[in-house]
PDB file of C-alpha atoms and ligand atoms in Angstrom:
ATOM      1  CA  MET A   1      86.282  92.998  79.230  1.00  0.00           C
ATOM      2  CA  LYS A   2      83.740  94.460  81.628  1.00  0.00           C
ATOM      3  CA  ILE A   3      85.253  95.777  84.851  1.00  0.00           C
ATOM      4  CA  GLY A   4      83.073  96.862  87.755  1.00  0.00           C
ATOM      5  CA  VAL A   5      84.346  99.753  89.848  1.00  0.00           C
ATOM      6  CA  LEU A   6      82.928  99.945  93.354  1.00  0.00           C
ATOM      7  CA  ALA A   7      81.500 103.471  93.359  1.00  0.00           C
ATOM      8  CA  LEU A   8      80.184 103.944  96.890  1.00  0.00           C
ATOM      9  CA  GLN A   9      82.832 106.427  98.023  1.00  0.00           C
ATOM     10  CA  GLY A  10      86.369 107.532  97.251  1.00  0.00           C
ATOM     11  CA  ALA A  11      88.547 107.611  94.150  1.00  0.00           C
ATOM     12  CA  PHE A  12      86.452 105.487  91.795  1.00  0.00           C
ATOM     13  CA  ALA A  13      86.035 107.846  88.825  1.00  0.00           C
ATOM     14  CA  THR A  14      89.737 108.024  88.004  1.00  0.00           C
ATOM     15  CA  HIS A  15      89.998 104.225  87.947  1.00  0.00           C
ATOM     16  CA  ALA A  16      87.208 104.016  85.381  1.00  0.00           C
ATOM     17  CA  GLY A  17      89.063 106.524  83.192  1.00  0.00           C
ATOM     18  CA  VAL A  18      92.290 104.500  83.232  1.00  0.00           C
ATOM     19  CA  LEU A  19      90.425 101.251  82.486  1.00  0.00           C
ATOM     20  CA  ARG A  20      88.557 102.809  79.555  1.00  0.00           C
ATOM     21  CA  ALA A  21      91.789 104.221  78.124  1.00  0.00           C
ATOM     22  CA  LEU A  22      93.129 100.644  78.184  1.00  0.00           C
ATOM     23  CA  GLY A  23      90.162  99.431  76.149  1.00  0.00           C
ATOM     24  CA  ALA A  24      88.099  97.843  78.925  1.00  0.00           C
ATOM     25  CA  GLU A  25      84.479  98.635  79.646  1.00  0.00           C
ATOM     26  CA  ALA A  26      84.189 100.194  83.120  1.00  0.00           C
ATOM     27  CA  ARG A  27      80.937 100.148  85.029  1.00  0.00           C
ATOM     28  CA  ASP A  28      80.199 101.909  88.322  1.00  0.00           C
ATOM     29  CA  VAL A  29      78.917  99.468  90.922  1.00  0.00           C
ATOM     30  CA  ARG A  30      76.430 100.990  93.382  1.00  0.00           C
ATOM     31  CA  VAL A  31      73.726  98.335  93.703  1.00  0.00           C
ATOM     32  CA  PRO A  32      73.849  94.521  93.422  1.00  0.00           C
ATOM     33  CA  ALA A  33      72.465  94.465  89.846  1.00  0.00           C
ATOM     34  CA  ASP A  34      75.519  96.459  88.699  1.00  0.00           C
ATOM     35  CA  LEU A  35      77.614  93.330  89.334  1.00  0.00           C
ATOM     36  CA  ASP A  36      75.820  91.327  86.646  1.00  0.00           C
ATOM     37  CA  GLY A  37      78.252  90.172  83.991  1.00  0.00           C
ATOM     38  CA  VAL A  38      81.378  91.879  85.308  1.00  0.00           C
ATOM     39  CA  ASP A  39      84.664  90.047  84.689  1.00  0.00           C
ATOM     40  CA  ALA A  40      86.476  91.748  87.557  1.00  0.00           C
ATOM     41  CA  LEU A  41      86.050  94.357  90.262  1.00  0.00           C
ATOM     42  CA  VAL A  42      88.101  97.377  91.317  1.00  0.00           C
ATOM     43  CA  LEU A  43      87.901  98.421  94.970  1.00  0.00           C
ATOM     44  CA  PRO A  44      89.194 102.005  95.041  1.00  0.00           C
ATOM     45  CA  GLY A  45      90.912 104.127  97.660  1.00  0.00           C
ATOM     46  CA  GLY A  46      88.922 106.277 100.017  1.00  0.00           C
ATOM     47  CA  GLU A  47      87.962 105.474 103.575  1.00  0.00           C
ATOM     48  CA  SER A  48      87.607 101.800 104.408  1.00  0.00           C
ATOM     49  CA  THR A  49      85.452 102.415 107.501  1.00  0.00           C
ATOM     50  CA  THR A  50      82.922 104.425 105.463  1.00  0.00           C
ATOM     51  CA  MET A  51      83.005 101.923 102.616  1.00  0.00           C
ATOM     52  CA  SER A  52      82.342  99.130 105.074  1.00  0.00           C
ATOM     53  CA  LEU A  53      79.158 100.900 106.264  1.00  0.00           C
ATOM     54  CA  LEU A  54      78.060 101.634 102.699  1.00  0.00           C
ATOM     55  CA  LEU A  55      78.634  98.018 101.639  1.00  0.00           C
ATOM     56  CA  ASP A  56      75.993  97.033 104.177  1.00  0.00           C
ATOM     57  CA  SER A  57      73.466  99.795 103.425  1.00  0.00           C
ATOM     58  CA  SER A  58      73.759  99.264  99.650  1.00  0.00           C
ATOM     59  CA  GLY A  59      73.212  95.523  99.910  1.00  0.00           C
ATOM     60  CA  LEU A  60      76.501  94.945  98.089  1.00  0.00           C
ATOM     61  CA  ARG A  61      78.324  93.173 100.934  1.00  0.00           C
ATOM     62  CA  GLU A  62      76.923  89.677 100.335  1.00  0.00           C
ATOM     63  CA  PRO A  63      76.966  89.573  96.515  1.00  0.00           C
ATOM     64  CA  ILE A  64      80.517  90.912  96.362  1.00  0.00           C
ATOM     65  CA  ALA A  65      81.663  88.469  99.067  1.00  0.00           C
ATOM     66  CA  GLU A  66      80.126  85.607  97.098  1.00  0.00           C
ATOM     67  CA  GLN A  67      81.723  86.655  93.826  1.00  0.00           C
ATOM     68  CA  LEU A  68      85.150  87.146  95.416  1.00  0.00           C
ATOM     69  CA  ALA A  69      84.891  83.763  97.133  1.00  0.00           C
ATOM     70  CA  GLY A  70      84.055  82.302  93.720  1.00  0.00           C
ATOM     71  CA  GLY A  71      87.289  83.692  92.288  1.00  0.00           C
ATOM     72  CA  LEU A  72      86.249  87.038  90.781  1.00  0.00           C
ATOM     73  CA  PRO A  73      89.485  88.909  89.949  1.00  0.00           C
ATOM     74  CA  ALA A  74      89.896  92.142  91.902  1.00  0.00           C
ATOM     75  CA  LEU A  75      92.194  95.131  92.182  1.00  0.00           C
ATOM     76  CA  GLY A  76      92.138  96.804  95.606  1.00  0.00           C
ATOM     77  CA  THR A  77      93.926 100.107  96.054  1.00  0.00           C
ATOM     78  CA  CYS A  78      94.592 101.694  99.450  1.00  0.00           C
ATOM     79  CA  ALA A  79      91.214 101.417 101.249  1.00  0.00           C
ATOM     80  CA  GLY A  80      90.445  98.745  98.642  1.00  0.00           C
ATOM     81  CA  MET A  81      93.493  96.779  99.786  1.00  0.00           C
ATOM     82  CA  ILE A  82      92.118  96.946 103.332  1.00  0.00           C
ATOM     83  CA  LEU A  83      88.767  95.610 102.086  1.00  0.00           C
ATOM     84  CA  LEU A  84      90.428  92.563 100.486  1.00  0.00           C
ATOM     85  CA  ALA A  85      92.599  91.698 103.494  1.00  0.00           C
ATOM     86  CA  CYS A  86      92.086  88.771 105.847  1.00  0.00           C
ATOM     87  CA  ASN A  87      93.324  90.781 108.801  1.00  0.00           C
ATOM     88  CA  VAL A  88      93.093  94.545 109.483  1.00  0.00           C
ATOM     89  CA  LEU A  89      95.297  96.130 112.152  1.00  0.00           C
ATOM     90  CA  ASP A  90      94.317  99.502 113.667  1.00  0.00           C
ATOM     91  CA  GLY A  91      90.868  99.120 112.168  1.00  0.00           C
ATOM     92  CA  ARG A  92      87.679 100.402 113.716  1.00  0.00           C
ATOM     93  CA  ASP A  93      85.813  97.734 115.660  1.00  0.00           C
ATOM     94  CA  ASP A  94      82.812  97.801 113.359  1.00  0.00           C
ATOM     95  CA  GLN A  95      84.648  97.706 110.029  1.00  0.00           C
ATOM     96  CA  ARG A  96      84.616  94.478 108.112  1.00  0.00           C
ATOM     97  CA  SER A  97      86.665  93.292 105.151  1.00  0.00           C
ATOM     98  CA  PHE A  98      86.073  90.538 102.610  1.00  0.00           C
ATOM     99  CA  GLY A  99      89.043  88.512 103.843  1.00  0.00           C
ATOM    100  CA  VAL A 100      90.037  86.966 100.521  1.00  0.00           C
ATOM    101  CA  LEU A 101      93.698  87.967 100.482  1.00  0.00           C
ATOM    102  CA  ASP A 102      95.951  86.411 103.122  1.00  0.00           C
ATOM    103  CA  ILE A 103      97.621  89.598 104.337  1.00  0.00           C
ATOM    104  CA  ASP A 104      97.700  91.569 107.581  1.00  0.00           C
ATOM    105  CA  VAL A 105      97.230  95.228 106.696  1.00  0.00           C
ATOM    106  CA  ARG A 106      97.879  98.110 109.050  1.00  0.00           C
ATOM    107  CA  ARG A 107      95.721 101.178 108.389  1.00  0.00           C
ATOM    108  CA  ASN A 108      97.309 104.641 108.266  1.00  0.00           C
ATOM    109  CA  ALA A 109     100.679 102.965 108.703  1.00  0.00           C
ATOM    110  CA  PHE A 110     102.853 105.871 107.682  1.00  0.00           C
ATOM    111  CA  GLY A 111     101.709 108.130 110.529  1.00  0.00           C
ATOM    112  CA  ARG A 112      99.946 111.436 110.818  1.00  0.00           C
ATOM    113  CA  GLN A 113     102.772 113.806 109.952  1.00  0.00           C
ATOM    114  CA  VAL A 114     103.596 111.922 106.822  1.00  0.00           C
ATOM    115  CA  ASP A 115     100.013 111.486 105.680  1.00  0.00           C
ATOM    116  CA  SER A 116     100.978 111.523 102.046  1.00  0.00           C
ATOM    117  CA  PHE A 117     104.131 110.941 100.083  1.00  0.00           C
ATOM    118  CA  GLU A 118     105.305 109.834  96.682  1.00  0.00           C
ATOM    119  CA  SER A 119     107.874 107.185  95.982  1.00  0.00           C
ATOM    120  CA  ASP A 120     109.494 105.594  92.950  1.00  0.00           C
ATOM    121  CA  LEU A 121     108.906 101.886  93.409  1.00  0.00           C
ATOM    122  CA  ALA A 122     110.861  99.053  91.862  1.00  0.00           C
ATOM    123  CA  VAL A 123     108.057  96.687  90.885  1.00  0.00           C
ATOM    124  CA  ASP A 124     108.818  93.036  90.310  1.00  0.00           C
ATOM    125  CA  GLY A 125     107.954  91.986  86.773  1.00  0.00           C
ATOM    126  CA  LEU A 126     107.100  95.478  85.521  1.00  0.00           C
ATOM    127  CA  ASP A 127     109.110  96.589  82.482  1.00  0.00           C
ATOM    128  CA  GLY A 128     109.967 100.205  81.866  1.00  0.00           C
ATOM    129  CA  GLY A 129     111.570 101.348  85.118  1.00  0.00           C
ATOM    130  CA  PRO A 130     110.224 102.375  88.508  1.00  0.00           C
ATOM    131  CA  PHE A 131     106.557 103.170  89.138  1.00  0.00           C
ATOM    132  CA  HIS A 132     105.917 106.610  90.616  1.00  0.00           C
ATOM    133  CA  ALA A 133     103.463 105.818  93.411  1.00  0.00           C
ATOM    134  CA  VAL A 134     101.228 108.212  95.363  1.00  0.00           C
ATOM    135  CA  PHE A 135     100.533 107.204  98.979  1.00  0.00           C
ATOM    136  CA  ILE A 136      97.644 108.938 100.777  1.00  0.00           C
ATOM    137  CA  ARG A 137      97.078 107.950 104.438  1.00  0.00           C
ATOM    138  CA  ALA A 138      98.266 104.634 103.167  1.00  0.00           C
ATOM    139  CA  PRO A 139      98.174 101.210 104.755  1.00  0.00           C
ATOM    140  CA  VAL A 140     101.091  98.800 104.726  1.00  0.00           C
ATOM    141  CA  VAL A 141     101.259  95.020 104.640  1.00  0.00           C
ATOM    142  CA  GLU A 142     102.690  93.707 107.914  1.00  0.00           C
ATOM    143  CA  ARG A 143     102.446  90.042 106.894  1.00  0.00           C
ATOM    144  CA  ALA A 144     101.885  88.373 103.556  1.00  0.00           C
ATOM    145  CA  GLY A 145     100.842  84.727 103.448  1.00  0.00           C
ATOM    146  CA  PRO A 146     102.916  82.070 101.655  1.00  0.00           C
ATOM    147  CA  ASP A 147     100.704  82.175  98.534  1.00  0.00           C
ATOM    148  CA  VAL A 148     100.958  85.955  98.204  1.00  0.00           C
ATOM    149  CA  ASP A 149     103.585  87.431  95.883  1.00  0.00           C
ATOM    150  CA  VAL A 150     105.189  90.662  97.052  1.00  0.00           C
ATOM    151  CA  LEU A 151     105.782  92.884  94.007  1.00  0.00           C
ATOM    152  CA  ALA A 152     107.032  96.070  95.698  1.00  0.00           C
ATOM    153  CA  THR A 153     108.061  97.299  99.151  1.00  0.00           C
ATOM    154  CA  VAL A 154     108.620 100.567 101.027  1.00  0.00           C
ATOM    155  CA  GLU A 155     111.032 100.488 103.962  1.00  0.00           C
ATOM    156  CA  GLY A 156     111.097  96.712 103.650  1.00  0.00           C
ATOM    157  CA  LYS A 157     107.318  96.281 103.916  1.00  0.00           C
ATOM    158  CA  PRO A 158     105.056  95.136 101.073  1.00  0.00           C
ATOM    159  CA  VAL A 159     102.951  97.816  99.350  1.00  0.00           C
ATOM    160  CA  LEU A 160     102.014  95.887  96.199  1.00  0.00           C
ATOM    161  CA  VAL A 161     100.991  92.242  96.376  1.00  0.00           C
ATOM    162  CA  ARG A 162      99.315  89.676  94.183  1.00  0.00           C
ATOM    163  CA  ARG A 163      97.712  86.284  94.512  1.00  0.00           C
ATOM    164  CA  GLY A 164      96.579  84.999  91.141  1.00  0.00           C
ATOM    165  CA  ALA A 165      94.092  87.514  89.756  1.00  0.00           C
ATOM    166  CA  LEU A 166      93.859  89.452  93.036  1.00  0.00           C
ATOM    167  CA  VAL A 167      96.105  92.520  93.108  1.00  0.00           C
ATOM    168  CA  ALA A 168      96.345  94.940  96.030  1.00  0.00           C
ATOM    169  CA  ALA A 169      98.250  98.221  96.252  1.00  0.00           C
ATOM    170  CA  ALA A 170      98.736 100.409  99.327  1.00  0.00           C
ATOM    171  CA  PHE A 171      99.028 103.417  96.988  1.00  0.00           C
ATOM    172  CA  HIS A 172      96.836 105.048  94.340  1.00  0.00           C
ATOM    173  CA  PRO A 173      97.981 103.797  90.903  1.00  0.00           C
ATOM    174  CA  GLU A 174      95.085 105.642  89.246  1.00  0.00           C
ATOM    175  CA  LEU A 175      96.656 108.978  90.240  1.00  0.00           C
ATOM    176  CA  SER A 176      99.916 108.369  88.390  1.00  0.00           C
ATOM    177  CA  THR A 177     100.134 109.049  84.686  1.00  0.00           C
ATOM    178  CA  ASP A 178     101.245 105.459  84.343  1.00  0.00           C
ATOM    179  CA  ASP A 179      98.796 102.690  83.535  1.00  0.00           C
ATOM    180  CA  ARG A 180     101.146  99.739  84.082  1.00  0.00           C
ATOM    181  CA  ILE A 181      99.570  98.514  87.347  1.00  0.00           C
ATOM    182  CA  HIS A 182      96.111  98.513  85.728  1.00  0.00           C
ATOM    183  CA  LYS A 183      97.598  96.714  82.705  1.00  0.00           C
ATOM    184  CA  LEU A 184      99.180  94.110  84.972  1.00  0.00           C
ATOM    185  CA  PHE A 185      95.789  93.599  86.610  1.00  0.00           C
ATOM    186  CA  LEU A 186      93.895  93.340  83.299  1.00  0.00           C
ATOM    187  CA  GLU A 187      96.415  90.778  82.046  1.00  0.00           C
ATOM    188  CA  GLY A 188      95.560  88.636  85.089  1.00  0.00           C
ATOM    189  CA  VAL A 189      91.827  88.979  84.341  1.00  0.00           C
TER     190      VAL A 189
HETATM  191  N1  LIG B 163      93.334 105.522 105.559  1.00  0.00           N
HETATM  192  C1  LIG B 163      92.290 105.051 104.709  1.00  0.00           C
HETATM  193  C2  LIG B 163      91.532 103.884 105.329  1.00  0.00           C
HETATM  194  O1  LIG B 163      91.853 103.423 106.348  1.00  0.00           O
HETATM  195  C3  LIG B 163      92.804 104.649 103.348  1.00  0.00           C
HETATM  196  C4  LIG B 163      93.328 105.843 102.611  1.00  0.00           C
HETATM  197  C5  LIG B 163      93.160 105.780 101.139  1.00  0.00           C
HETATM  198  O2  LIG B 163      92.429 104.935 100.597  1.00  0.00           O
HETATM  199  N2  LIG B 163      93.769 106.706 100.446  1.00  0.00           N
HETATM  200  O3  LIG B 163      90.598 103.423 104.748  1.00  0.00           O
END
């Protein structure tokens, strides 16, 4: 399996490491040609406003939008979740997302004082106990569409969702020494 990892900005390198440890081929995606032949795409955490600008300057916006619209499986984490969402709340006016996952996502939802926290999440369908999740200036899902499965919540709001082979996490699964979210994603691919 060949997994592209969007490598414009943010926490992409750690994702590639986890994917390789699970036996997948991971390829950094920086220009459109890097998308050739990938079976899925990871959109990492970082800063969604910056990534939105870089998607335009790199020429990746259109080819990725086309592939996602055609059903390319994707894992979006934190800023990557924002990039997959249909609706972004508290976004910057000029930031744009791919709009393939029917969720409303609020950026920086857990406030300034509590920029980062860790939480043991009960994840629906994941064997082996709770998943220790790292949240960094994390978004939250304010609304999930009827076709979207909610796999985990914090304070009653979704932080891990899935629709078919699209998985989105408000946290950084690549920072936990636990590869079960990546495994769940690869199984869907
Ligand atoms: N707050 C960031 C944003 O809006 C996301 C933070 C992260 O990816 N760790 O893009």
